[in-house]
GROMACS .gro file of C-alpha atoms in nm:
model
  194
    1MET     CA    1  24.309   8.531   2.423
    2GLU     CA    2  24.122   8.330   2.686
    3GLN     CA    3  23.845   8.108   2.548
    4ILE     CA    4  23.550   8.181   2.777
    5ARG     CA    5  23.204   8.130   2.630
    6VAL     CA    6  23.025   8.461   2.674
    7GLY     CA    7  22.663   8.539   2.598
    8PHE     CA    8  22.613   8.908   2.517
    9ALA     CA    9  22.246   9.007   2.539
   10PHE     CA   10  22.113   9.338   2.411
   11CYS     CA   11  21.794   9.496   2.547
   12GLY     CA   12  21.616   9.803   2.413
   13SER     CA   13  21.814  10.091   2.562
   14PHE     CA   14  21.887  10.206   2.209
   15CYS     CA   15  22.062  10.530   2.309
   16THR     CA   16  22.349  10.322   2.449
   17TYR     CA   17  22.389  10.087   2.151
   18GLY     CA   18  22.700  10.265   2.029
   19GLN     CA   19  22.870  10.205   2.365
   20ALA     CA   20  22.733   9.851   2.385
   21MET     CA   21  22.870   9.766   2.037
   22SER     CA   22  23.213   9.893   2.144
   23ALA     CA   23  23.185   9.676   2.456
   24LEU     CA   24  23.088   9.379   2.237
   25GLU     CA   25  23.405   9.427   2.031
   26GLN     CA   26  23.615   9.443   2.350
   27VAL     CA   27  23.450   9.128   2.489
   28LYS     CA   28  23.510   8.945   2.162
   29ALA     CA   29  23.875   9.054   2.158
   30ARG     CA   30  23.927   8.944   2.519
   31PHE     CA   31  23.731   8.620   2.539
   32GLY     CA   32  23.695   8.501   2.179
   33ASP     CA   33  23.375   8.295   2.195
   34VAL     CA   34  23.078   8.535   2.208
   35THR     CA   35  22.713   8.460   2.132
   36PRO     CA   36  22.490   8.761   2.058
   37ILE     CA   37  22.138   8.755   2.204
   38VAL     CA   38  21.866   9.016   2.146
   39SER     CA   39  21.538   9.103   2.310
   40GLU     CA   40  21.225   9.117   2.101
   41ALA     CA   41  21.239   9.498   2.105
   42SER     CA   42  21.600   9.493   1.987
   43ALA     CA   43  21.511   9.254   1.706
   44ALA     CA   44  21.207   9.445   1.584
   45LEU     CA   45  21.232   9.819   1.651
   46ASP     CA   46  21.393  10.071   1.420
   47THR     CA   47  21.474  10.389   1.613
   48ARG     CA   48  21.656  10.715   1.561
   49PHE     CA   49  21.964  10.525   1.681
   50GLY     CA   50  21.951  10.282   1.388
   51ALA     CA   51  21.761   9.999   1.224
   52ALA     CA   52  21.715   9.672   1.411
   53HIS     CA   53  21.836   9.470   1.111
   54ASP     CA   54  22.156   9.676   1.089
   55HIS     CA   55  22.227   9.634   1.461
   56MET     CA   56  22.183   9.256   1.440
   57ARG     CA   57  22.403   9.227   1.131
   58GLU     CA   58  22.676   9.420   1.313
   59MET     CA   59  22.646   9.189   1.616
   60GLU     CA   60  22.677   8.886   1.388
   61ARG     CA   61  22.975   9.038   1.209
   62ILE     CA   62  23.159   9.103   1.536
   63CYS     CA   63  23.076   8.764   1.687
   64ASP     CA   64  23.093   8.561   1.364
   65ARG     CA   65  22.773   8.378   1.457
   66ARG     CA   66  22.398   8.415   1.431
   67VAL     CA   67  22.199   8.616   1.684
   68ILE     CA   68  21.976   8.427   1.928
   69ASP     CA   69  21.648   8.610   1.878
   70SER     CA   70  21.371   8.392   2.019
   71ILE     CA   71  21.274   8.208   2.338
   72PRO     CA   72  21.306   7.863   2.174
   73LYS     CA   73  21.660   7.949   2.058
   74ALA     CA   74  21.755   8.077   2.408
   75GLU     CA   75  21.615   7.785   2.611
   76PRO     CA   76  21.898   7.535   2.526
   77ILE     CA   77  22.154   7.769   2.688
   78GLY     CA   78  22.086   7.597   3.021
   79PRO     CA   79  22.052   7.226   2.947
   80LYS     CA   80  22.337   7.231   2.694
   81HIS     CA   81  22.564   7.446   2.917
   82LEU     CA   82  22.635   7.676   2.624
   83LEU     CA   83  22.781   7.970   2.821
   84ASP     CA   84  23.034   8.031   3.097
   85VAL     CA   85  22.900   8.382   3.165
   86LEU     CA   86  22.605   8.585   3.039
   87LEU     CA   87  22.619   8.964   3.010
   88VAL     CA   88  22.306   9.175   2.957
   89CYS     CA   89  22.431   9.499   2.803
   90PRO     CA   90  22.241   9.725   2.801
   91CYS     CA   91  21.997   9.598   3.065
   92THR     CA   92  21.677   9.802   3.075
   93GLY     CA   93  21.451   9.869   3.372
   94ASN     CA   94  21.194   9.638   3.216
   95THR     CA   95  21.441   9.350   3.204
   96LEU     CA   96  21.564   9.428   3.557
   97ALA     CA   97  21.205   9.400   3.684
   98LYS     CA   98  21.145   9.072   3.505
   99LEU     CA   99  21.470   8.919   3.630
  100ALA     CA  100  21.399   9.032   3.987
  101CYS     CA  101  21.048   8.887   3.977
  102GLY     CA  102  21.132   8.562   3.795
  103ILE     CA  103  20.936   8.651   3.481
  104THR     CA  104  21.059   8.462   3.175
  105ASP     CA  105  20.870   8.593   2.874
  106THR     CA  106  21.144   8.730   2.649
  107THR     CA  107  21.450   8.594   2.475
  108VAL     CA  108  21.684   8.769   2.720
  109THR     CA  109  21.500   8.662   3.035
  110MET     CA  110  21.485   8.304   2.906
  111ALA     CA  111  21.859   8.314   2.835
  112ALA     CA  112  21.920   8.442   3.190
  113LYS     CA  113  21.694   8.184   3.353
  114ALA     CA  114  21.845   7.899   3.151
  115HIS     CA  115  22.197   8.019   3.228
  116LEU     CA  116  22.142   8.078   3.602
  117ARG     CA  117  22.011   7.726   3.650
  118ASN     CA  118  22.370   7.611   3.595
  119GLY     CA  119  22.499   7.830   3.878
  120ALA     CA  120  22.698   8.040   3.631
  121PRO     CA  121  22.742   8.419   3.656
  122LEU     CA  122  22.498   8.671   3.511
  123VAL     CA  123  22.640   9.022   3.467
  124LEU     CA  124  22.409   9.321   3.423
  125ALA     CA  125  22.510   9.651   3.260
  126ILE     CA  126  22.216   9.867   3.354
  127SER     CA  127  22.082  10.156   3.150
  128THR     CA  128  21.753  10.293   3.273
  129ASN     CA  129  21.602  10.633   3.338
  130ASP     CA  130  21.413  10.508   3.646
  131ALA     CA  131  21.699  10.326   3.825
  132LEU     CA  132  21.667  10.548   4.133
  133ALA     CA  133  21.288  10.537   4.120
  134ALA     CA  134  21.070  10.240   4.015
  135SER     CA  135  21.367  10.018   3.923
  136ALA     CA  136  21.558  10.077   4.249
  137LYS     CA  137  21.388   9.788   4.430
  138HIS     CA  138  21.468   9.553   4.142
  139ILE     CA  139  21.835   9.654   4.142
  140GLY     CA  140  21.844   9.592   4.517
  141ALA     CA  141  21.678   9.252   4.483
  142LEU     CA  142  21.920   9.146   4.209
  143MET     CA  143  22.225   9.269   4.403
  144ASP     CA  144  22.121   9.025   4.675
  145LYS     CA  145  22.075   8.734   4.434
  146LYS     CA  146  22.336   8.461   4.407
  147ASN     CA  147  22.542   8.459   4.084
  148VAL     CA  148  22.417   8.803   3.973
  149TYR     CA  149  22.674   9.081   3.930
  150PHE     CA  150  22.672   9.436   3.799
  151VAL     CA  151  22.897   9.637   3.573
  152PRO     CA  152  22.977   9.945   3.785
  153PHE     CA  153  22.735  10.230   3.716
  154ARG     CA  154  22.678  10.601   3.776
  155GLN     CA  155  22.424  10.874   3.726
  156ASP     CA  156  22.462  10.984   3.366
  157ASP     CA  157  22.278  11.318   3.395
  158PRO     CA  158  22.201  11.405   3.758
  159VAL     CA  159  22.040  11.739   3.671
  160GLY     CA  160  21.845  11.650   3.356
  161LYS     CA  161  21.761  11.288   3.453
  162PRO     CA  162  21.805  11.262   3.830
  163THR     CA  163  21.684  10.899   3.858
  164SER     CA  164  21.884  10.764   3.562
  165LEU     CA  165  22.180  10.524   3.596
  166VAL     CA  166  22.405  10.387   3.323
  167ALA     CA  167  22.680  10.127   3.344
  168ASP     CA  168  23.036  10.227   3.267
  169PHE     CA  169  23.072  10.023   2.948
  170SER     CA  170  23.452  10.051   2.961
  171ARG     CA  171  23.442   9.822   3.269
  172VAL     CA  172  23.251   9.535   3.105
  173ASN     CA  173  23.550   9.304   3.063
  174ALA     CA  174  23.669   9.369   3.419
  175ALA     CA  175  23.317   9.300   3.553
  176ILE     CA  176  23.302   8.972   3.358
  177GLU     CA  177  23.644   8.865   3.488
  178ALA     CA  178  23.541   8.944   3.847
  179ALA     CA  179  23.210   8.757   3.808
  180LEU     CA  180  23.392   8.451   3.674
  181GLN     CA  181  23.588   8.458   4.001
  182GLY     CA  182  23.265   8.486   4.201
  183ARG     CA  183  23.305   8.848   4.306
  184GLN     CA  184  23.144   9.184   4.236
  185LEU     CA  185  23.374   9.440   4.072
  186GLN     CA  186  23.408   9.735   4.311
  187PRO     CA  187  23.318  10.007   4.353
  188VAL     CA  188  22.981   9.923   4.199
  189VAL     CA  189  22.850  10.280   4.239
  190LEU     CA  190  23.079  10.527   4.064
  191GLY     CA  191  23.119  10.899   4.111
  192PRO     CA  192  23.079  11.154   3.831
  193GLU     CA  193  23.286  11.101   3.519
  194GLN     CA  194  23.617  11.283   3.536
   0.00000   0.00000   0.00000
């Protein structure tokens, strides 16, 4: 097991939390040193997909460390060089917009800003219903940004949700490894699931 310090940040795309938790377990198994980070929505909202407290306890169990759940706790990530790579999984349209526009008003966006100041890779596993609508410009802006990479993604329901995109969570580790080498895992846009 390679000891790479990975930050694993969860945003509020709660319908993908099952897949994201599986990805967290795979990242922990592959890299060993994983710090869980949660957005304010993730820390506070109970949904039909589970209670916030239960999600955070599971993250802490997998990672064997406390969740970073506030801006003050996330800020030292940069000056203390706490991470080698930061993954946002799932990354919502709201977080995409904030990252693209340089808005730092949440735990996850502060973690990303602090991390990027060190020139280290940020990997985004998008999950948003408006990816091919309002969020498209933000995805484009972030694809053009230095040190920002994407987990390959696809339309998850082209008929029922024609503007929705979701990362292929099974490719998280490969996307992290590519980002650590300074390259985007390809193809970034995937065809329908086989």
